[in-house]
Amino acid sequence: MSTHSRQALVMIRTNLSSLPRRFAISASMILSVALVVCVLAGFLSMARGFETALTAAGSPSVAVILGGGTNQEMGSDVPAAVIRTLDAMTGDLGALRDAGGKLILSREIVVPVDVKQVADGTARTLGLHGMDAAGPSIREGISLSARRVFAPGAREIAVGDRLASEFGLRVGDMVRLGAVDWTVVGHFSARGSASESEIWADLDAVRAAFDRQGQIQSLKLRLVDPTTLERLQDKIATITGTPLVALSEADLYAAQSGRTASLIRLFGWPLALLMAVGATAGALNTMMSSVADRTVEIATVRALGFSRLSAFLGTWVEAMVLAGAGALLGLFASWLIFNGWQASTIGANNARMAFQLAVTPDVLLTSGLLGVAIGLLGGALPAIAATRLPLTAALRARG
Amino acid sequence: MTETATPYIALSGIRKGYRIGGEPISIFSGLDLAIPHGDFVAVMGPSGSGKSTLLNMLAGIDRPDGGTLRIGTSRLDQMGEAARSAWRAHNMGIVFQFYNLLPMLTAAENVELPLLLKPLTRKERRIRVDRVLDLVGLAGREKQYPAMMSGGQQQRIGIARAIVSDPGLLLCDEPTGDLDRKSADEVLEMLRFLNRHLEKTIVMVTHDPQAALYARRTLHLDKGDFVEEKRAA
Ligand SMILES: Nc1ncnc2c1ncn2[C@@H]1O[C@H](COP(=O)(O)OP(=O)(O)O)[C@@H](O)[C@H]1O
Ligand SMILES: [Mg+2]
């Protein structure tokens, strides 16, 4: 080991073992770093959880056709003529057909509806999905967990398991959606994905209740396998008259979640950075008082011939150790608090969607690094101050 | 000891001042001093006369504003902070009035500090630390912390730290100023031993006339200059 690293090591050691003398101010630095880390981790895990929920909701083997030049469900409009054209197309479209050779397809619309919560009577906006009878079976990973789905034309709804438990919706209950009452006839599970926050009903019943006669927002088809999406895209490119796009449900949801997740991060980062500036000022203050507290010790070893570098490193490492402890504390706390925490947000189609916060390794890494950065920045100036201690004055101070 | 043609320590025309609240005050304006190798000099004088300032300049901790300051072959007045820092590590040992031991380190670890600046193995350092602890009569107390020791013992640790890297020059700023008579005499005995038998050149600041008796000669500093010189018998 070089004499430089030995000097630095002993300085670091003596600094750290003198920490109890500065307990209160050091603890306050640890806590403020932990708070910043916790806030950032909260926002990032919310964004990540949202992405995970929506991505899991979309299947790569379900295709969605949108019309009207948009690639999101909102604002999309598929003319009825397109369906007739598709039905008339023979040959391999890349999508599944039934035993009679007819394309399996579901016409869909989504209507935002307000549902009263049992707990406090306030309304929450949810997505009411009107679909053809094939809709539930085209979707992947769906299993009916109570009774049946819905009868064609009837004012019946199936609700996702998560909604059912949150709203206390049992089979046989009547729910007012829009101007009419609907009967809950079934529950479905979607492996815990965001689809469990949806309400499904018959397309014509929804159109009639919400005055959307003749409207189709999107078409859902089941692909033979994920790779046949390209064939479908090629085929619909030949349909003239209206611009159409076909994309996998997974891509559609990923694009939609991307926007919301970015929005969450857009709120989270400035807030966390602003707090980090405050915490850096706090760290600076803590470390300045550490240098003041260690003045005689620093001056003594400097008088013995220790280098300025060792005084710098001793202080800087102390700052990083404190910030690192704060970061670990913050990460541990955020994991305890946020991981698996239920949250909900405006998801696709203006409907509220529930999801779980996900404290993933990348969330931990990013927020942890911000915490350590506070120590790096806040400790740098005091570390420089430690190298510039006027030795004679410091040695006199003891007398 | 007689002064040789080229003394070990040579100060000439040293100027040194401080600014106190913007007001410049002069401590030395043209101080000359020569100390031969192997000398043991006591520096006395009223408080504020510049004794510590002189010692700090000899230690390479402080720098004169003007004049030349040579120790051995090193021109300390011309050296920058990094060079003086390296010089301190290899050429002098310093003993403080309040010992200045690091409270979180054991006696042995405190003594070892100057050795960390040298390219020695852990084992070599251990041997040297043991040897000087033995020399100052504190063998067996390696693992004790300063707080558990008396003032006299702490100062002996301070002396052990000052000599562990075997420097030629030993600088002591009121080394017995905080000790009772008995402990003070033990410490002074030790300094005399180091001077007589290990040929350390010692400059000791003190305001205790008894302490000065241990030195080979005593310089009296007043108003920035030496006013009289007494030689021990
Ligand atoms: N770092 C300093 N800054 C300002 N004034 C100083 C400083 N060091 C010493 N002095 C002043 O210089 C004078 C001599 O101080 P010092 O050398 O400590 O005297 P002594 O050790 O003889 O008591 C005093 O008046 C003291 O106030
Ligand atoms: Mg003094």
XYZ file of C-alpha atoms and ligand atoms in Angstrom:
660
model
C 0.000 0.000 0.000
C 1.324 3.445 -0.846
C 1.955 5.976 1.896
C -0.775 8.116 0.322
C -3.461 5.524 0.703
C -2.259 4.690 4.221
C -2.563 8.350 5.194
C -6.011 8.574 3.638
C -7.142 5.364 5.297
C -6.119 6.399 8.780
C -7.743 9.808 8.250
C -10.957 8.151 7.120
C -10.842 5.805 10.076
C -10.320 8.529 12.645
C -13.032 10.663 11.040
C -15.558 7.898 11.096
C -14.766 6.897 14.645
C -15.227 10.502 15.736
C -18.742 10.534 14.245
C -20.459 9.974 17.617
C -19.165 13.432 18.646
C -21.262 14.854 15.815
C -24.192 12.523 16.184
C -27.088 14.945 15.824
C -25.882 16.840 12.782
C -24.652 13.671 11.074
C -27.980 11.961 11.698
C -29.795 14.952 10.232
C -27.734 14.648 7.062
C -28.488 10.935 6.850
C -32.199 11.592 7.273
C -32.382 14.376 4.718
C -30.606 12.230 2.140
C -32.933 9.350 2.993
C -35.935 11.593 2.437
C -34.771 12.670 -1.018
C -34.006 9.089 -1.987
C -37.387 7.985 -0.706
C -39.270 10.634 -2.686
C -37.461 9.859 -5.913
C -37.849 6.122 -5.406
C -41.562 6.684 -4.801
C -42.093 8.469 -8.085
C -39.871 6.155 -10.084
C -41.475 3.042 -8.681
C -44.864 4.522 -9.473
C -43.831 5.088 -13.077
C -42.267 1.651 -13.255
C -45.298 -0.003 -11.675
C -47.573 1.721 -14.122
C -45.513 0.529 -17.049
C -45.422 -2.987 -15.679
C -49.168 -3.054 -15.141
C -50.004 -1.832 -18.610
C -47.384 -3.874 -20.369
C -48.634 -6.979 -18.621
C -52.169 -6.113 -19.700
C -51.258 -6.191 -23.364
C -50.611 -9.393 -25.236
C -48.283 -9.640 -28.223
C -50.660 -12.105 -29.874
C -53.690 -9.857 -29.834
C -53.882 -7.336 -32.673
C -55.716 -4.032 -32.437
C -56.786 -2.187 -35.551
C -57.292 1.541 -35.166
C -58.672 3.961 -37.728
C -58.622 7.668 -38.438
C -54.892 8.198 -38.394
C -54.322 7.741 -34.676
C -52.334 5.092 -32.882
C -54.192 5.278 -29.626
C -57.685 4.122 -28.822
C -58.910 7.589 -27.963
C -59.987 9.389 -31.131
C -59.814 6.255 -33.192
C -62.731 5.487 -35.476
C -63.088 2.410 -37.663
C -65.785 2.730 -40.388
C -68.170 -0.228 -40.647
C -67.116 -0.677 -44.266
C -63.676 -1.741 -43.121
C -65.172 -4.739 -41.332
C -67.065 -5.799 -44.415
C -63.877 -5.534 -46.442
C -61.929 -7.554 -43.871
C -64.647 -10.206 -43.757
C -64.534 -10.443 -47.506
C -60.783 -10.922 -47.624
C -59.829 -14.473 -48.253
C -56.517 -16.096 -47.632
C -54.165 -15.768 -44.707
C -54.641 -12.541 -42.795
C -52.378 -13.644 -39.963
C -55.377 -13.713 -37.624
C -57.428 -16.666 -36.393
C -60.602 -17.752 -38.133
C -63.395 -19.863 -36.709
C -64.372 -23.354 -37.872
C -66.499 -21.851 -40.611
C -63.551 -19.803 -41.928
C -64.951 -16.544 -40.618
C -62.485 -14.072 -39.122
C -62.733 -14.012 -35.305
C -63.061 -10.324 -34.538
C -64.445 -8.054 -31.885
C -65.606 -4.523 -32.514
C -64.932 -2.384 -29.515
C -65.645 0.959 -27.945
C -64.588 2.341 -24.591
C -66.763 4.790 -22.682
C -65.582 6.510 -19.520
C -68.170 6.015 -16.776
C -68.399 7.287 -13.244
C -68.928 4.640 -10.598
C -69.744 5.471 -6.988
C -67.385 3.979 -4.444
C -69.048 2.188 -1.561
C -66.509 3.470 0.947
C -67.048 7.209 0.689
C -69.651 7.684 -2.016
C -67.303 9.590 -4.305
C -67.271 8.721 -7.976
C -64.365 7.217 -9.858
C -64.005 7.150 -13.599
C -63.672 3.670 -15.057
C -63.536 2.318 -18.580
C -66.679 0.566 -19.828
C -65.603 -1.633 -22.726
C -68.302 -2.497 -25.224
C -67.372 -5.543 -27.292
C -68.667 -8.322 -29.473
C -69.281 -11.752 -28.005
C -65.827 -12.855 -29.207
C -64.135 -10.050 -27.237
C -63.417 -11.913 -24.003
C -62.047 -14.979 -25.762
C -59.807 -12.965 -28.116
C -58.122 -11.450 -25.088
C -55.312 -13.446 -23.613
C -54.896 -14.570 -20.033
C -58.488 -13.957 -19.126
C -60.351 -16.386 -16.983
C -63.892 -16.096 -15.882
C -63.903 -16.290 -12.120
C -67.652 -16.042 -11.485
C -70.607 -17.013 -13.607
C -70.607 -15.822 -17.174
C -69.661 -12.774 -19.161
C -72.626 -10.951 -20.629
C -75.457 -11.761 -22.945
C -75.621 -10.021 -26.350
C -77.826 -6.969 -26.244
C -78.484 -7.192 -22.509
C -77.585 -4.530 -19.972
C -75.202 -6.875 -18.258
C -71.633 -6.314 -17.233
C -68.630 -8.377 -16.235
C -66.192 -6.646 -13.928
C -62.540 -7.283 -13.295
C -61.634 -8.961 -10.012
C -59.778 -5.934 -8.673
C -62.755 -3.642 -9.354
C -65.122 -6.177 -7.915
C -63.248 -6.302 -4.648
C -62.588 -2.552 -4.490
C -66.192 -1.614 -5.204
C -67.775 -4.587 -3.520
C -69.533 -5.593 -6.733
C -71.125 -9.009 -6.350
C -72.847 -11.002 -9.011
C -76.484 -9.876 -9.146
C -75.734 -6.306 -8.013
C -77.182 -3.439 -9.984
C -74.803 -0.632 -10.976
C -75.782 2.668 -12.534
C -73.536 3.500 -15.477
C -74.593 6.567 -17.430
C -78.367 6.884 -17.385
C -79.249 3.221 -16.995
C -78.794 0.371 -14.514
C -76.671 -2.649 -15.354
C -76.585 -6.053 -13.720
C -73.290 -7.622 -12.682
C -73.330 -11.113 -14.180
C -69.732 -12.145 -13.875
C -66.192 -11.466 -12.673
C -63.010 -12.052 -14.595
C -59.384 -12.189 -13.665
C -56.539 -11.070 -15.904
C -53.561 -12.371 -13.973
C -53.571 -9.221 -11.885
C -52.974 -6.936 -14.859
C -54.514 -3.541 -15.486
C -57.440 -5.185 -17.324
C -58.843 -6.126 -13.957
C -59.816 -2.471 -13.563
C -62.119 -2.708 -16.605
C -65.854 -3.227 -17.025
C -67.002 -5.261 -20.012
C -70.398 -5.233 -21.653
C -72.075 -6.024 -24.954
C -71.153 -3.573 -27.720
C -74.738 -2.832 -28.789
C -75.919 -2.372 -25.205
C -73.137 0.157 -24.579
C -73.788 1.971 -27.857
C -77.499 2.215 -27.051
C -76.980 3.407 -23.480
C -74.452 6.048 -24.416
C -75.867 7.112 -27.762
C -72.912 5.845 -29.753
C -74.940 3.997 -32.416
C -72.829 2.666 -35.246
C -69.534 3.739 -33.663
C -66.516 1.440 -33.610
C -63.294 2.571 -31.987
C -61.146 -0.425 -32.605
C -61.102 -4.019 -33.770
C -59.480 -6.787 -31.823
C -58.253 -9.967 -33.496
C -56.301 -12.925 -32.267
C -53.063 -13.404 -34.196
C -51.946 -16.861 -35.222
C -48.766 -15.980 -33.412
C -46.989 -12.693 -32.644
C -44.994 -12.793 -35.882
C -48.075 -12.812 -38.106
C -48.838 -9.201 -37.144
C -46.804 -8.102 -40.175
C -49.037 -10.060 -42.526
C -52.093 -8.411 -41.030
C -50.442 -5.019 -41.384
C -49.683 -5.728 -45.051
C -53.266 -6.772 -45.695
C -54.916 -3.794 -44.077
C -52.551 -1.513 -45.957
C -54.449 -2.526 -49.083
C -57.724 -1.198 -47.678
C -58.296 2.247 -49.112
C -60.586 5.024 -48.032
C -59.471 5.383 -44.432
C -56.061 5.261 -42.781
C -55.758 2.147 -40.601
C -53.030 0.901 -38.318
C -52.667 -2.548 -36.836
C -50.499 -3.023 -33.798
C -50.187 -5.554 -31.061
C -52.063 -4.938 -27.857
C -48.694 -5.026 -26.048
C -47.300 -2.201 -28.200
C -50.485 -0.189 -27.877
C -50.439 -0.350 -24.096
C -46.720 0.218 -23.906
C -47.106 3.413 -25.925
C -49.967 4.540 -23.727
C -48.158 3.688 -20.493
C -45.040 5.393 -21.780
C -46.804 8.731 -21.867
C -48.231 8.429 -18.368
C -45.003 7.044 -16.934
C -43.073 9.946 -18.470
C -45.551 12.319 -16.900
C -45.035 10.753 -13.468
C -41.276 11.018 -13.885
C -41.654 14.565 -15.138
C -43.266 15.442 -11.824
C -40.977 13.300 -9.717
C -37.559 14.333 -10.946
C -37.834 18.116 -10.476
C -39.313 17.630 -7.032
C -36.606 15.169 -6.018
C -33.871 17.364 -7.504
C -35.200 20.417 -5.715
C -35.157 18.499 -2.455
C -31.691 17.224 -3.331
C -30.452 20.816 -3.627
C -31.738 21.430 -0.119
C -30.164 18.227 1.146
C -26.866 19.170 -0.500
C -26.901 22.471 1.369
C -27.588 20.487 4.531
C -24.742 18.106 3.765
C -22.442 21.062 3.200
C -23.391 22.424 6.590
C -22.909 19.062 8.294
C -19.499 18.557 6.746
C -18.382 22.116 7.491
C -19.129 21.521 11.131
C -17.337 18.184 10.894
C -14.221 19.973 9.665
C -14.588 22.536 12.450
C -14.983 19.732 14.976
C -11.873 17.943 13.706
C -9.749 21.075 13.275
C -7.157 20.158 15.889
C -6.881 16.558 14.699
C -6.494 17.581 11.066
C -3.932 20.241 11.954
C -2.039 17.783 14.130
C -1.581 15.120 11.476
C -0.876 17.790 8.884
C 1.859 19.108 11.196
C 3.259 15.574 11.332
C 3.507 15.669 7.547
C 0.214 14.216 6.364
C -0.719 15.509 2.927
C -3.508 17.870 1.982
C -4.946 15.076 -0.106
C -5.433 12.903 2.960
C -7.315 15.728 4.705
C -9.464 16.098 1.596
C -10.208 12.407 1.236
C -10.924 11.915 4.915
C -13.627 14.558 4.782
C -15.002 13.593 1.411
C -15.287 9.940 2.287
C -17.037 10.833 5.531
C -19.586 12.799 3.471
C -20.050 9.865 1.143
C -20.410 7.407 3.978
C -23.099 9.565 5.580
C -24.858 10.073 2.244
C -24.508 6.377 1.498
C -26.064 5.518 4.846
C -28.871 7.947 4.055
C -29.332 6.407 0.635
C -29.500 2.897 2.080
C -31.962 4.025 4.710
C -34.059 5.768 2.064
C -33.986 2.749 -0.217
C -34.907 0.399 2.577
C -37.751 2.665 3.650
C -39.047 3.116 0.125
C -38.937 -0.600 -0.457
C -40.923 -1.147 2.736
C -43.401 1.614 1.975
C -43.841 1.536 -1.753
C -43.188 -1.955 -3.026
C -46.532 -3.488 -3.878
C -48.368 -0.385 -2.748
C -51.672 -0.003 -4.560
C -52.039 3.134 -6.579
C -54.349 4.228 -9.287
C -54.124 6.759 -11.998
C -55.826 7.918 -15.130
C -54.925 5.165 -17.502
C -55.886 4.619 -21.069
C -59.174 6.077 -22.294
C -59.503 8.458 -19.364
C -60.420 5.566 -17.154
C -58.934 5.124 -13.744
C -56.607 2.198 -13.539
C -55.192 0.533 -10.482
C -51.627 -0.716 -10.342
C -48.917 -1.622 -7.903
C -45.794 0.449 -7.304
C -42.757 -1.525 -8.331
C -39.490 -0.815 -6.488
C -37.258 -2.478 -9.065
C -33.437 -2.644 -9.049
C -33.145 0.206 -11.549
C -35.378 2.352 -9.353
C -33.165 1.546 -6.361
C -29.995 2.250 -8.304
C -31.144 5.598 -9.691
C -32.455 6.928 -6.386
C -29.484 5.547 -4.479
C -27.085 7.308 -6.849
C -28.899 10.594 -6.317
C -28.383 10.136 -2.579
C -24.676 9.453 -2.949
C -24.375 12.430 -5.325
C -25.640 14.655 -2.517
C -22.695 13.507 -0.419
C -20.247 13.918 -3.295
C -21.326 17.484 -3.982
C -22.102 18.567 -0.440
C -18.840 17.095 0.847
C -16.523 18.515 -1.802
C -16.334 22.100 -0.555
C -15.836 21.167 3.115
C -13.172 18.679 1.999
C -11.357 21.506 0.241
C -11.783 23.614 3.376
C -10.142 20.802 5.349
C -7.053 21.061 3.139
C -6.858 24.819 3.684
C -7.007 24.869 7.463
C -4.494 27.421 8.705
C -2.288 25.063 10.712
C -0.830 27.573 13.141
C -4.216 28.972 14.092
C -5.633 25.455 14.425
C -2.777 24.355 16.687
C -3.106 27.501 18.805
C -6.840 26.971 19.197
C -6.200 24.146 21.618
C -4.307 26.373 24.053
C 28.793 21.785 22.137
C 30.654 24.283 20.016
C 29.133 26.034 17.037
C 30.524 24.873 13.747
C 31.070 26.983 10.668
C 27.872 25.816 9.049
C 25.247 25.410 11.746
C 22.513 22.798 11.431
C 19.815 25.473 11.682
C 20.417 28.939 10.288
C 17.942 31.812 10.336
C 18.925 35.182 9.035
C 16.951 38.348 8.603
C 13.681 36.554 9.361
C 10.648 38.777 9.083
C 7.264 37.601 10.226
C 4.020 39.380 10.934
C 0.315 38.741 11.162
C -2.752 40.707 10.297
C -5.165 41.097 13.140
C -8.407 42.636 11.941
C -6.678 44.121 8.923
C -3.997 45.721 11.109
C -0.548 44.320 10.309
C 1.482 43.507 13.399
C 5.125 42.599 13.190
C 6.514 39.769 15.331
C 10.010 39.506 13.898
C 11.821 42.023 11.776
C 15.255 40.667 11.048
C 15.739 37.752 13.434
C 19.034 35.839 13.216
C 19.702 32.510 14.848
C 22.178 29.663 14.436
C 21.818 26.295 16.129
C 24.510 23.647 15.691
C 23.780 19.998 15.300
C 23.211 18.245 18.622
C 22.252 21.383 20.511
C 19.431 21.567 23.050
C 18.054 25.097 23.106
C 15.407 26.412 25.479
C 13.511 29.435 24.207
C 11.953 31.579 26.893
C 10.122 34.857 26.825
C 6.899 36.562 27.773
C 3.622 35.394 26.337
C 3.071 36.808 22.872
C 6.761 37.356 22.221
C 6.712 34.995 19.241
C 8.071 31.766 20.717
C 5.438 29.561 19.063
C 5.716 31.506 15.846
C 9.459 30.813 15.785
C 8.948 27.144 16.557
C 6.276 26.772 13.880
C 8.623 28.264 11.310
C 11.366 25.819 12.364
C 8.797 23.031 12.032
C 7.899 24.041 8.492
C 4.328 24.607 9.630
C 4.542 28.357 9.197
C 6.531 30.355 6.711
C 8.574 33.516 7.238
C 7.539 36.616 5.313
C 11.175 37.315 4.482
C 14.727 36.292 5.262
C 16.322 32.871 4.906
C 15.568 29.788 6.951
C 17.778 26.792 6.374
C 17.674 23.495 8.230
C 20.262 20.951 7.156
C 20.299 21.435 3.417
C 16.671 22.513 3.099
C 15.701 26.118 2.451
C 12.326 26.091 4.198
C 11.641 29.712 3.282
C 11.649 28.766 -0.378
C 9.495 25.680 -0.132
C 5.793 25.508 -0.922
C 3.211 23.835 1.269
C 3.463 20.384 -0.328
C 7.271 20.365 -0.134
C 7.231 21.521 3.494
C 4.642 18.853 4.292
C 6.960 16.191 2.893
C 9.913 17.799 4.694
C 8.037 17.684 8.017
C 7.331 14.004 7.523
C 11.021 13.148 7.248
C 13.022 15.722 9.140
C 11.437 16.791 12.376
C 9.370 15.560 15.258
C 7.064 17.869 17.135
C 5.784 17.752 20.714
C 2.772 19.872 21.663
C 1.804 21.394 24.991
C -1.551 19.619 24.952
C -0.088 16.406 23.511
C -2.476 16.510 20.497
C -3.005 12.776 20.527
C -5.927 11.515 18.455
C -8.445 10.321 21.034
C -9.903 7.585 18.849
C -6.553 5.916 18.278
C -4.683 3.737 20.752
C -1.280 4.718 22.114
C 0.453 2.512 19.544
C -1.659 3.828 16.683
C -0.912 7.410 17.679
C 2.787 6.684 17.742
C 2.549 4.910 14.408
C 1.075 7.944 12.577
C 4.403 9.423 11.305
C 5.486 5.970 10.120
C 2.500 5.808 7.793
C 4.308 8.447 5.760
C 7.238 6.126 5.129
C 7.508 3.093 2.909
C 7.536 0.573 5.741
C 5.722 -2.707 6.119
C 3.247 -3.252 8.915
C 5.793 -5.402 10.719
C 8.570 -2.847 10.411
C 6.230 -0.217 11.803
C 5.266 -2.459 14.726
C 8.895 -3.041 15.641
C 9.674 0.688 15.627
C 6.561 1.577 17.624
C 7.408 -1.054 20.232
C 10.975 0.210 20.436
C 10.033 3.857 21.121
C 7.240 2.941 23.526
C 9.838 0.979 25.396
C 12.191 3.962 25.265
C 9.613 6.292 26.852
C 8.771 3.669 29.458
C 5.317 2.799 28.199
C 5.874 -0.724 26.904
C 2.754 -2.802 27.423
C 0.391 0.150 27.037
C 0.070 -0.154 23.250
C -3.653 -0.793 23.292
C -4.599 1.936 25.770
C -6.453 5.011 24.626
C -5.080 8.462 25.519
C -8.099 9.264 27.669
C -7.113 6.439 30.051
C -3.631 7.894 30.617
C -2.245 10.596 32.874
C -0.940 13.839 31.394
C 2.657 12.713 31.866
C 1.995 9.436 30.112
C 0.190 11.192 27.270
C 3.122 13.528 26.797
C 5.490 10.570 26.710
C 3.292 9.117 23.959
C 3.629 12.506 22.270
C 7.428 12.262 22.506
C 7.367 8.682 21.224
C 5.352 9.890 18.231
C 7.844 12.715 17.634
C 10.885 10.432 17.553
C 9.452 7.252 16.047
C 10.580 8.105 12.534
C 14.016 9.044 13.900
C 14.192 12.705 12.812
C 17.302 14.731 13.563
C 15.322 17.654 14.915
C 12.905 17.665 17.822
C 10.698 20.711 18.396
C 8.749 21.095 21.626
C 6.261 23.874 22.355
C 5.872 24.088 26.125
C 6.034 20.307 26.462
C 5.669 20.481 30.258
C 3.279 23.428 30.377
C 0.384 21.205 31.339
C 2.192 18.790 33.655
C 2.855 18.611 37.385
C 6.460 18.963 38.537
C 7.177 15.256 38.768
C 5.786 14.391 35.359
C 7.484 17.461 33.922
C 10.852 16.320 35.232
C 10.354 12.851 33.765
C 9.561 14.336 30.389
C 12.512 16.716 30.554
C 14.810 13.880 31.603
C 13.681 12.052 28.552
C 14.399 15.018 26.292
C 17.854 15.352 27.793
C 18.418 11.650 27.185
C 17.357 12.002 23.571
C 19.737 14.923 23.149
C 22.695 13.378 24.955
C 22.473 9.817 23.754
C 20.537 9.860 20.509
C 21.989 13.158 19.288
C 18.689 14.828 18.621
C 18.881 18.554 18.095
C 16.155 19.991 20.321
C 14.488 23.377 20.378
C 12.120 23.684 23.323
C 9.850 26.621 24.055
C 9.101 26.981 27.742
C 8.196 29.563 30.318
C 9.417 27.350 33.154
C 12.967 28.330 34.278
C 13.347 24.857 35.816
C 12.661 23.270 32.468
C 15.200 25.508 30.806
C 17.867 24.089 33.097
C 17.707 20.811 31.204
C 18.798 22.546 27.996
C 22.387 23.257 26.963
C 21.545 26.922 26.550
C 18.611 29.272 26.933
C 17.576 32.057 24.571
C 15.346 34.865 25.812
C 12.984 36.277 23.275
C 11.460 39.697 23.780
C 9.886 42.166 21.360
C 10.915 40.045 18.414
C 14.571 39.561 19.260
C 16.857 37.545 21.498
C 17.862 39.697 24.440
C 20.256 37.497 26.365
C 21.696 34.060 26.250
C 22.547 31.809 29.142
C 24.607 28.708 28.912
C 24.109 25.783 31.148
C 27.117 24.720 33.102
N -2.183 32.746 13.301
C -2.082 33.959 13.899
N -2.877 34.957 13.487
C -2.774 36.179 14.056
N -1.944 36.471 15.018
C -1.129 35.534 15.482
C -1.157 34.215 14.945
N -0.224 33.485 15.585
C 0.330 34.315 16.492
N -0.215 35.521 16.436
C 0.184 36.665 17.245
O 1.579 36.759 17.206
C 2.086 37.062 18.479
C 3.058 35.988 18.912
O 2.364 34.786 19.118
P 3.077 33.467 19.610
O 4.170 33.155 18.677
O 2.042 32.442 19.803
O 3.662 33.913 21.008
P 4.135 33.028 22.230
O 4.146 31.621 21.802
O 5.474 33.570 22.533
O 3.173 33.302 23.326
C 0.905 37.166 19.409
O 0.614 38.538 19.581
C -0.188 36.465 18.695
O -1.416 37.075 19.013
Mg 3.098 29.873 22.492
